[in-house]
CSV table of C-alpha atoms in Angstrom, one decimal:
chain,number,residue,atom,x,y,z
A,1,MET,CA,0.0,-0.1,-0.1
A,2,LYS,CA,1.3,3.4,-0.8
A,3,LEU,CA,2.3,5.6,2.2
A,4,ILE,CA,1.5,9.4,1.9
A,5,TYR,CA,3.0,11.6,4.8
A,6,GLY,CA,3.1,8.5,7.1
A,7,THR,CA,-0.6,7.7,6.6
A,8,ILE,CA,-2.8,5.5,4.3
A,9,ARG,CA,-4.8,7.2,1.8
A,10,ARG,CA,-8.4,6.1,2.8
A,11,GLU,CA,-9.1,5.3,-1.0
A,12,THR,CA,-6.3,3.1,-1.3
A,13,LEU,CA,-7.0,1.0,1.7
A,14,ASN,CA,-10.7,0.8,0.4
A,15,ASN,CA,-9.4,-0.5,-2.8
A,16,TYR,CA,-7.4,-3.2,-1.1
A,17,SER,CA,-10.4,-4.0,0.9
A,18,VAL,CA,-12.3,-4.4,-2.2
A,19,ILE,CA,-9.6,-6.5,-3.7
A,20,PHE,CA,-9.3,-8.8,-0.6
A,21,CYS,CA,-12.9,-9.6,-0.1
A,22,SER,CA,-13.4,-10.1,-3.9
A,23,GLN,CA,-10.5,-12.6,-3.9
A,24,PHE,CA,-12.3,-14.3,-0.4
A,25,ARG,CA,-15.6,-14.4,-2.4
A,26,ARG,CA,-14.0,-16.2,-5.1
A,27,ASN,CA,-12.4,-18.7,-3.1
A,28,GLN,CA,-15.4,-19.2,-1.3
A,29,SER,CA,-17.5,-19.8,-4.4
A,30,ASN,CA,-15.1,-22.0,-6.0
A,31,LYS,CA,-15.4,-24.4,-3.1
A,32,ALA,CA,-19.1,-24.0,-2.9
A,33,TYR,CA,-20.0,-24.3,-6.8
A,34,LYS,CA,-21.3,-27.7,-7.8
A,35,TRP,CA,-20.4,-28.9,-11.3
A,36,PRO,CA,-22.5,-31.0,-13.0
A,37,ARG,CA,-20.7,-34.3,-13.9
A,38,ARG,CA,-19.3,-34.8,-17.3
A,39,VAL,CA,-16.4,-37.0,-18.6
A,40,PHE,CA,-14.0,-36.3,-21.0
A,41,SER,CA,-11.2,-38.0,-22.9
A,42,GLY,CA,-9.4,-38.0,-26.1
A,43,ILE,CA,-7.3,-40.2,-28.5
A,44,GLN,CA,-4.8,-39.5,-30.9
A,45,PRO,CA,-5.3,-40.6,-34.9
A,46,THR,CA,-1.5,-41.5,-35.4
A,47,GLY,CA,-2.3,-45.3,-36.1
A,48,SER,CA,-4.9,-48.1,-35.9
A,49,MET,CA,-6.1,-48.7,-32.1
A,50,HIS,CA,-4.3,-51.5,-30.6
A,51,LEU,CA,-5.2,-53.6,-27.7
A,52,GLY,CA,-3.7,-51.3,-25.4
A,53,ASN,CA,-5.7,-48.6,-26.4
A,54,TYR,CA,-8.9,-50.8,-26.5
A,55,PHE,CA,-8.9,-52.2,-23.1
A,56,GLY,CA,-7.1,-49.4,-21.4
A,57,ALA,CA,-9.4,-46.4,-22.8
A,58,VAL,CA,-12.0,-47.3,-25.3
A,59,GLN,CA,-13.6,-50.3,-23.6
A,60,ARG,CA,-13.9,-47.9,-20.3
A,61,TRP,CA,-15.4,-45.2,-22.9
A,62,VAL,CA,-18.3,-47.5,-23.8
A,63,GLU,CA,-18.7,-48.7,-20.2
A,64,LEU,CA,-19.1,-44.8,-19.2
A,65,GLN,CA,-21.5,-44.3,-22.1
A,66,ASN,CA,-23.8,-46.8,-21.2
A,67,ALA,CA,-24.1,-46.2,-17.7
A,68,GLY,CA,-25.7,-43.0,-18.9
A,69,GLU,CA,-22.8,-40.8,-18.1
A,70,ASP,CA,-22.6,-37.2,-19.7
A,71,VAL,CA,-19.6,-38.1,-22.0
A,72,ILE,CA,-17.5,-36.0,-24.8
A,73,TYR,CA,-15.0,-38.2,-26.7
A,74,SER,CA,-12.6,-36.3,-29.0
A,75,ILE,CA,-10.4,-37.4,-31.8
A,76,ALA,CA,-7.4,-35.4,-30.9
A,77,ASP,CA,-5.8,-34.8,-34.4
A,78,LEU,CA,-4.3,-31.4,-33.3
A,79,HIS,CA,-2.2,-33.4,-31.0
A,80,SER,CA,-1.1,-35.7,-33.6
A,81,ILE,CA,0.9,-33.0,-35.5
A,82,THR,CA,3.3,-32.3,-33.0
A,83,LEU,CA,5.4,-34.8,-34.6
A,84,PRO,CA,5.5,-34.8,-38.6
A,85,GLN,CA,2.8,-36.5,-40.2
A,86,ASP,CA,1.6,-37.3,-43.7
A,87,PRO,CA,-1.5,-34.9,-44.5
A,88,LYS,CA,-3.3,-37.7,-46.6
A,89,GLN,CA,-2.5,-40.5,-44.2
A,90,LEU,CA,-3.6,-38.6,-41.1
A,91,GLN,CA,-7.0,-37.6,-43.0
A,92,ALA,CA,-7.2,-41.5,-43.4
A,93,HIS,CA,-6.6,-42.4,-39.9
A,94,VAL,CA,-9.1,-39.9,-38.6
A,95,LEU,CA,-11.8,-41.7,-40.6
A,96,LYS,CA,-10.3,-45.2,-39.7
A,97,LEU,CA,-10.1,-44.2,-35.9
A,98,ALA,CA,-14.0,-42.8,-35.9
A,99,ALA,CA,-15.2,-46.2,-37.7
A,100,THR,CA,-13.2,-48.1,-35.0
A,101,LEU,CA,-14.6,-46.2,-32.4
A,102,LEU,CA,-18.3,-46.8,-33.7
A,103,ALA,CA,-17.4,-50.5,-33.9
A,104,CYS,CA,-16.2,-50.7,-30.4
A,105,GLY,CA,-19.8,-49.4,-29.3
A,106,ILE,CA,-19.4,-45.8,-29.0
A,107,ASP,CA,-22.8,-44.1,-29.9
A,108,PRO,CA,-23.2,-41.2,-31.2
A,109,ASP,CA,-26.7,-40.9,-29.8
A,110,LYS,CA,-25.4,-41.4,-26.2
A,111,SER,CA,-21.8,-39.8,-26.7
A,112,ILE,CA,-20.7,-36.7,-28.2
A,113,LEU,CA,-17.8,-38.0,-30.7
A,114,PHE,CA,-15.9,-35.1,-32.8
A,115,GLN,CA,-12.6,-34.1,-34.4
A,116,GLN,CA,-10.7,-32.0,-32.3
A,117,SER,CA,-9.7,-29.6,-35.0
A,118,ARG,CA,-13.4,-28.7,-36.0
A,119,VAL,CA,-13.9,-26.7,-32.9
A,120,PRO,CA,-11.5,-23.8,-32.8
A,121,GLU,CA,-11.9,-23.0,-29.3
A,122,HIS,CA,-9.5,-25.6,-28.3
A,123,THR,CA,-6.5,-23.7,-29.7
A,124,GLN,CA,-8.1,-20.2,-28.6
A,125,LEU,CA,-8.4,-21.5,-24.9
A,126,CYS,CA,-4.7,-22.9,-25.3
A,127,TRP,CA,-3.5,-19.7,-25.8
A,128,VAL,CA,-5.1,-18.2,-22.6
A,129,LEU,CA,-3.9,-21.0,-20.6
A,130,GLY,CA,-0.4,-21.0,-21.9
A,131,CYS,CA,-0.3,-17.1,-20.7
A,132,ILE,CA,-0.4,-18.4,-17.2
A,133,THR,CA,1.7,-21.5,-17.4
A,134,THR,CA,5.3,-21.6,-16.7
A,135,MET,CA,8.1,-23.1,-18.8
A,136,PRO,CA,9.8,-25.2,-15.9
A,137,ARG,CA,6.2,-26.8,-15.3
A,138,LEU,CA,6.4,-27.8,-18.7
A,139,ALA,CA,9.9,-29.1,-18.8
A,140,HIS,CA,9.0,-31.8,-16.2
A,141,ILE,CA,6.2,-33.4,-17.9
A,142,PRO,CA,7.4,-37.0,-18.6
A,143,THR,CA,6.1,-37.6,-22.1
A,144,TYR,CA,7.9,-34.4,-23.3
A,145,LYS,CA,11.3,-35.5,-21.9
A,146,GLU,CA,10.5,-39.3,-23.4
A,147,LYS,CA,9.8,-38.0,-27.1
A,148,SER,CA,12.4,-35.2,-27.0
A,149,LEU,CA,15.0,-37.2,-26.5
A,150,THR,CA,14.7,-38.7,-30.2
A,151,LEU,CA,14.8,-35.3,-31.7
A,152,LYS,CA,17.6,-32.7,-32.6
A,153,GLU,CA,15.1,-29.8,-32.6
A,154,VAL,CA,11.9,-29.9,-30.3
A,155,PRO,CA,8.9,-28.4,-32.0
A,156,LEU,CA,7.2,-26.0,-29.7
A,157,GLY,CA,4.0,-27.5,-30.4
A,158,LEU,CA,5.7,-30.8,-28.7
A,159,TYR,CA,6.5,-28.7,-25.6
A,160,ILE,CA,3.2,-26.8,-24.9
A,161,TYR,CA,1.0,-30.0,-25.9
A,162,PRO,CA,-0.1,-30.5,-22.2
A,163,VAL,CA,-1.6,-26.8,-22.3
A,164,LEU,CA,-3.6,-27.9,-25.3
A,165,GLN,CA,-4.6,-31.2,-23.3
A,166,ALA,CA,-5.7,-28.9,-20.4
A,167,ALA,CA,-7.4,-26.5,-22.8
A,168,ASP,CA,-9.5,-29.7,-24.4
A,169,ILE,CA,-10.6,-30.9,-21.0
A,170,LEU,CA,-11.4,-27.4,-19.4
A,171,LEU,CA,-13.3,-26.2,-22.8
A,172,TYR,CA,-15.9,-28.7,-21.7
A,173,ARG,CA,-16.0,-28.0,-18.2
A,174,ALA,CA,-15.1,-31.8,-17.5
A,175,THR,CA,-15.3,-33.3,-13.9
A,176,GLN,CA,-13.8,-36.6,-14.7
A,177,VAL,CA,-11.0,-37.6,-17.2
A,178,PRO,CA,-10.2,-41.2,-17.5
A,179,VAL,CA,-6.4,-41.6,-17.6
A,180,GLY,CA,-3.5,-44.3,-17.1
A,181,GLU,CA,-0.8,-43.9,-14.7
A,182,ASP,CA,1.6,-42.2,-17.5
A,183,GLN,CA,-0.9,-39.2,-17.7
A,184,THR,CA,-1.3,-38.6,-14.3
A,185,GLN,CA,1.1,-35.6,-14.2
A,186,ASN,CA,-0.7,-34.0,-17.4
A,187,LEU,CA,-3.9,-34.1,-15.5
A,188,GLN,CA,-2.1,-32.3,-12.4
A,189,LEU,CA,-1.3,-29.5,-14.8
A,190,VAL,CA,-4.9,-29.2,-15.9
A,191,GLN,CA,-6.0,-29.0,-12.0
A,192,HIS,CA,-3.0,-26.5,-11.5
A,193,LEU,CA,-4.3,-24.4,-14.5
A,194,ALA,CA,-7.9,-24.5,-13.4
A,195,LYS,CA,-7.1,-23.4,-9.9
A,196,ILE,CA,-5.1,-20.4,-11.0
A,197,PHE,CA,-7.6,-19.3,-13.5
A,198,ASN,CA,-10.5,-19.8,-11.0
A,199,ASN,CA,-8.7,-17.8,-8.2
A,200,ARG,CA,-8.1,-14.8,-10.6
A,201,HIS,CA,-11.4,-14.6,-12.2
A,202,GLY,CA,-13.8,-16.5,-10.5
A,203,PRO,CA,-15.3,-20.0,-10.7
A,204,THR,CA,-14.8,-20.9,-14.2
A,205,PHE,CA,-13.7,-24.5,-14.7
A,206,PRO,CA,-14.3,-27.4,-12.3
A,207,VAL,CA,-11.0,-28.9,-11.2
A,208,PRO,CA,-11.3,-32.4,-12.8
A,209,GLU,CA,-10.5,-35.5,-11.2
A,210,ALA,CA,-9.1,-38.9,-12.5
A,211,ILE,CA,-10.9,-42.1,-13.2
A,212,MET,CA,-8.1,-44.2,-13.0
A,213,ALA,CA,-7.4,-47.2,-15.3
A,214,ASP,CA,-6.1,-50.6,-14.0
A,215,SER,CA,-2.7,-50.5,-14.4
A,216,SER,CA,-2.3,-54.1,-15.9
A,217,ILE,CA,-4.8,-53.3,-18.4
A,218,SER,CA,-3.6,-49.7,-19.5
A,219,ARG,CA,-0.1,-50.5,-19.9
A,220,LEU,CA,-0.1,-53.8,-22.1
A,221,LYS,CA,3.4,-54.5,-23.1
A,222,SER,CA,5.0,-54.4,-26.5
A,223,LEU,CA,5.2,-57.7,-28.1
A,224,ARG,CA,8.8,-57.3,-28.9
A,225,ASP,CA,10.1,-55.6,-25.9
A,226,PRO,CA,8.1,-56.2,-23.0
A,227,SER,CA,10.2,-53.7,-20.9
A,228,LYS,CA,7.9,-51.0,-22.8
A,229,LYS,CA,4.2,-50.5,-23.3
A,230,MET,CA,2.3,-51.2,-26.3
A,231,SER,CA,2.4,-48.2,-28.3
A,232,LYS,CA,1.1,-46.8,-31.7
A,233,SER,CA,4.6,-45.0,-32.0
A,234,ASP,CA,6.6,-47.9,-31.9
A,235,GLN,CA,8.5,-48.2,-35.4
A,236,ASP,CA,8.0,-52.1,-35.3
A,237,PRO,CA,4.3,-53.1,-36.3
A,238,ARG,CA,5.1,-56.3,-34.7
A,239,SER,CA,5.0,-54.8,-31.2
A,240,ARG,CA,1.4,-54.3,-31.1
A,241,ILE,CA,-1.7,-56.3,-31.9
A,242,GLU,CA,-4.0,-53.9,-33.7
A,243,ILE,CA,-8.0,-54.2,-33.9
A,244,THR,CA,-8.1,-54.6,-37.6
A,245,ASP,CA,-5.0,-57.0,-38.0
A,246,THR,CA,-5.9,-60.0,-40.5
A,247,PRO,CA,-5.5,-63.4,-38.7
A,248,GLU,CA,-2.3,-64.0,-40.7
A,249,ASP,CA,-1.1,-60.7,-39.1
A,250,LEU,CA,-2.2,-62.0,-35.8
A,251,LEU,CA,-0.7,-65.6,-36.1
A,252,GLU,CA,2.6,-63.9,-37.0
A,253,LYS,CA,2.7,-61.3,-34.1
A,254,CYS,CA,1.8,-63.9,-31.3
A,255,LYS,CA,4.6,-66.3,-32.7
A,256,LYS,CA,7.2,-63.6,-32.9
A,257,ALA,CA,6.4,-62.3,-29.4
A,258,VAL,CA,9.6,-62.3,-27.2
A,259,THR,CA,9.2,-64.6,-24.0
A,260,ASP,CA,12.1,-66.3,-22.6
A,261,PHE,CA,13.9,-69.9,-22.4
A,262,THR,CA,11.6,-71.4,-19.6
A,263,SER,CA,8.9,-73.7,-21.6
A,264,GLU,CA,6.2,-73.7,-18.7
A,265,VAL,CA,3.5,-71.3,-18.8
A,266,THR,CA,3.5,-69.1,-15.6
A,267,PHE,CA,2.4,-65.6,-14.6
A,268,ASP,CA,5.1,-63.5,-13.2
A,269,PRO,CA,5.2,-60.2,-14.5
A,270,GLU,CA,8.4,-58.9,-12.8
A,271,LYS,CA,10.7,-62.1,-14.0
A,272,ARG,CA,8.8,-63.2,-16.9
A,273,PRO,CA,7.2,-60.1,-18.4
A,274,GLY,CA,6.9,-61.4,-22.0
A,275,VAL,CA,4.9,-64.5,-20.9
A,276,ALA,CA,2.8,-62.5,-18.4
A,277,ASN,CA,2.0,-60.2,-21.1
A,278,LEU,CA,0.3,-62.8,-23.4
A,279,ILE,CA,-1.3,-64.4,-20.2
A,280,THR,CA,-2.8,-60.9,-19.4
A,281,ILE,CA,-4.3,-60.6,-23.2
A,282,HIS,CA,-5.7,-64.1,-22.9
A,283,SER,CA,-7.1,-63.2,-19.7
A,284,LEU,CA,-8.8,-59.8,-20.8
A,285,PHE,CA,-10.5,-61.6,-23.9
A,286,THR,CA,-11.8,-64.6,-22.0
A,287,GLY,CA,-12.3,-63.1,-18.7
A,288,LEU,CA,-10.5,-65.8,-16.9
A,289,ASP,CA,-8.0,-64.8,-14.1
A,290,PRO,CA,-4.3,-65.6,-14.9
A,291,ALA,CA,-4.2,-68.2,-12.7
A,292,GLU,CA,-7.0,-70.1,-14.5
A,293,VAL,CA,-5.4,-69.3,-17.9
A,294,CYS,CA,-2.2,-71.0,-16.7
A,295,LYS,CA,-4.1,-73.8,-15.2
A,296,GLN,CA,-5.7,-74.4,-18.6
A,297,ALA,CA,-2.3,-74.1,-20.3
A,298,ARG,CA,-0.7,-76.5,-18.1
A,299,GLY,CA,1.4,-79.2,-20.3
A,300,LEU,CA,2.1,-76.7,-23.0
A,301,ASP,CA,5.5,-75.1,-23.6
A,302,THR,CA,5.7,-71.2,-24.6
A,303,GLY,CA,5.7,-71.8,-28.3
A,304,ARG,CA,2.5,-74.0,-28.3
A,305,TYR,CA,0.8,-71.3,-26.0
A,306,LYS,CA,1.4,-68.5,-28.4
A,307,LEU,CA,-0.7,-70.4,-31.0
A,308,VAL,CA,-3.7,-70.4,-28.1
A,309,VAL,CA,-3.3,-67.1,-27.4
A,310,ALA,CA,-3.5,-66.2,-31.1
A,311,ASP,CA,-6.7,-68.0,-31.6
A,312,VAL,CA,-8.1,-66.5,-28.7
A,313,ILE,CA,-7.3,-62.9,-29.9
A,314,GLN,CA,-8.6,-64.0,-33.7
A,315,GLU,CA,-12.0,-65.2,-32.5
A,316,SER,CA,-12.4,-62.2,-30.2
A,317,LEU,CA,-11.7,-59.6,-32.5
A,318,LYS,CA,-13.2,-61.2,-35.7
A,319,PRO,CA,-16.8,-59.6,-35.1
A,320,LEU,CA,-15.1,-56.2,-34.2
A,321,ARG,CA,-13.0,-56.2,-37.3
A,322,LEU,CA,-15.9,-57.0,-39.6
A,323,ARG,CA,-17.9,-54.0,-38.0
A,324,VAL,CA,-15.3,-51.7,-38.8
A,325,GLN,CA,-15.1,-52.8,-42.2
A,326,GLU,CA,-18.9,-52.2,-42.5
A,327,TYR,CA,-18.3,-48.5,-41.2
A,328,MET,CA,-15.4,-48.1,-43.4
A,329,SER,CA,-17.6,-48.9,-46.4
A,330,GLU,CA,-19.8,-45.8,-45.6
A,331,PRO,CA,-17.6,-42.9,-45.2
A,332,GLN,CA,-20.3,-40.5,-45.5
A,333,TYR,CA,-21.9,-41.9,-42.7
A,334,VAL,CA,-18.7,-41.5,-40.3
A,335,GLU,CA,-18.2,-37.9,-41.7
A,336,GLN,CA,-21.8,-37.3,-40.9
A,337,VAL,CA,-21.1,-38.6,-37.3
A,338,LEU,CA,-18.0,-36.5,-37.1
A,339,GLU,CA,-19.8,-33.1,-38.0
A,340,GLN,CA,-22.6,-33.7,-35.9
A,341,GLY,CA,-20.4,-34.4,-33.3
A,342,ALA,CA,-18.6,-31.1,-33.7
A,343,GLU,CA,-21.7,-29.2,-33.8
A,344,ARG,CA,-22.6,-30.2,-30.4
A,345,ALA,CA,-19.3,-30.0,-29.0
A,346,SER,CA,-19.3,-26.5,-30.5
A,347,GLN,CA,-22.2,-25.5,-28.8
A,348,VAL,CA,-20.4,-26.5,-25.3
A,349,ALA,CA,-17.2,-25.2,-26.4
A,350,HIS,CA,-18.5,-21.4,-27.5
A,351,GLU,CA,-20.3,-21.2,-24.2
A,352,THR,CA,-17.2,-21.8,-22.2
A,353,TRP,CA,-15.1,-19.3,-24.5
A,354,ASN,CA,-17.4,-16.6,-24.3
A,355,ASP,CA,-17.0,-16.7,-20.6
A,356,VAL,CA,-13.3,-17.1,-20.6
A,357,ARG,CA,-13.3,-14.1,-23.1
A,358,ALA,CA,-15.1,-11.9,-20.9
A,359,LYS,CA,-13.1,-12.6,-17.8
A,360,VAL,CA,-9.9,-12.0,-19.2
A,361,GLY,CA,-11.0,-8.7,-21.2
A,362,LEU,CA,-11.2,-10.1,-24.7
A,363,SER,CA,-14.2,-8.3,-26.3
A,364,VAL,CA,-14.8,-8.2,-29.8
A,365,LEU,CA,-14.9,-5.2,-31.5
A,366,GLN,CA,-18.5,-4.9,-32.0
A,367,ASP,CA,-19.0,-5.4,-28.3
A,368,VAL,CA,-16.6,-2.4,-27.7
A,369,TYR,CA,-18.5,-0.2,-30.3
A,370,ARG,CA,-21.7,-1.1,-28.8
A,371,SER,CA,-20.3,-0.2,-25.3
A,372,ASN,CA,-19.0,3.1,-26.8
A,373,LEU,CA,-22.3,4.0,-28.1
A,374,LEU,CA,-24.2,3.2,-25.1
A,375,THR,CA,-21.7,6.0,-23.2
A,376,LYS,CA,-22.0,8.5,-25.7
A,377,LYS,CA,-26.0,8.1,-25.4
A,378,GLU,CA,-25.7,8.6,-21.4
A,379,VAL,CA,-23.5,11.5,-21.8
A,380,ARG,CA,-26.0,13.2,-24.3
A,381,GLY,CA,-29.0,12.1,-22.0
A,382,LYS,CA,-27.0,14.2,-19.2
């Protein structure tokens, strides 16, 4: 506070009282406000969906949808271009991913399914949030560290993608976000930014909570290197089982899966991660626990057990693969789903963005013009 001749100006004191009371009311209203429950999640279209995506995320999406939750699911194509992509291939991947999600059970009548780049408010909110995000905070995000190790020059988009991820979630005022263990720090950033914005501008965003996935499911291992998780970004296509793999591809991938030199089929994730990974996949498709799977595989060596796993996967994925083919044969319908989903998502996003824009002082010229006209009329009236 400014001192004038050893005393505090009354108007200055009053200003600080107003600021303090306003801040107190914001903090109190943040605590008291009850946001309607809403679930948001997204998936990148950087390749075909694999079993890690299906069991770790999409299967849960369908369960939440069918439980009557308010759910919004995004095909996060803006995130995918943080690393170089072939434009035509990216467009094809978006269409195929949408078809696969529909085949997996995502119902556009029960969920909002949309393509991220069709809603411009994502990038607009990202800029606002980027202005309250610090560089040291972003530098500690594990995924950034992991991906930047393989690059000579790191694109800005890769560095700030967690801010865009925060914008994705906060734009729809999501209260719950399904995440795996490797995404917890990203969600912590979202929570941090929501709190900062709310404290500065009043209740605007809920602070989202995590819906944690089963760690054994969300981190299915690479078939070629069981020390790593199954990933679309792995350069070796034999490292993952994709939803649309042909029976021949499935058999070849299972036969080439890295195991060990012990022939007996036993479940030991620490000492035998390769065999344990196959048992986990077998368990997820059949509903049997790992102990029962091992009991049924008694007398088989790991080589013959791989053939059993291949048969189980093939029989389980066949109906799903056929449904994907049906949707892919109707690209106009898939496009219609994405367009209608974007329209519904835009309604929510536009409302949030208008609220944010007003609170940070970003008024469009038309608003300023109208305000000026009103002031002039008031002056003339006096």
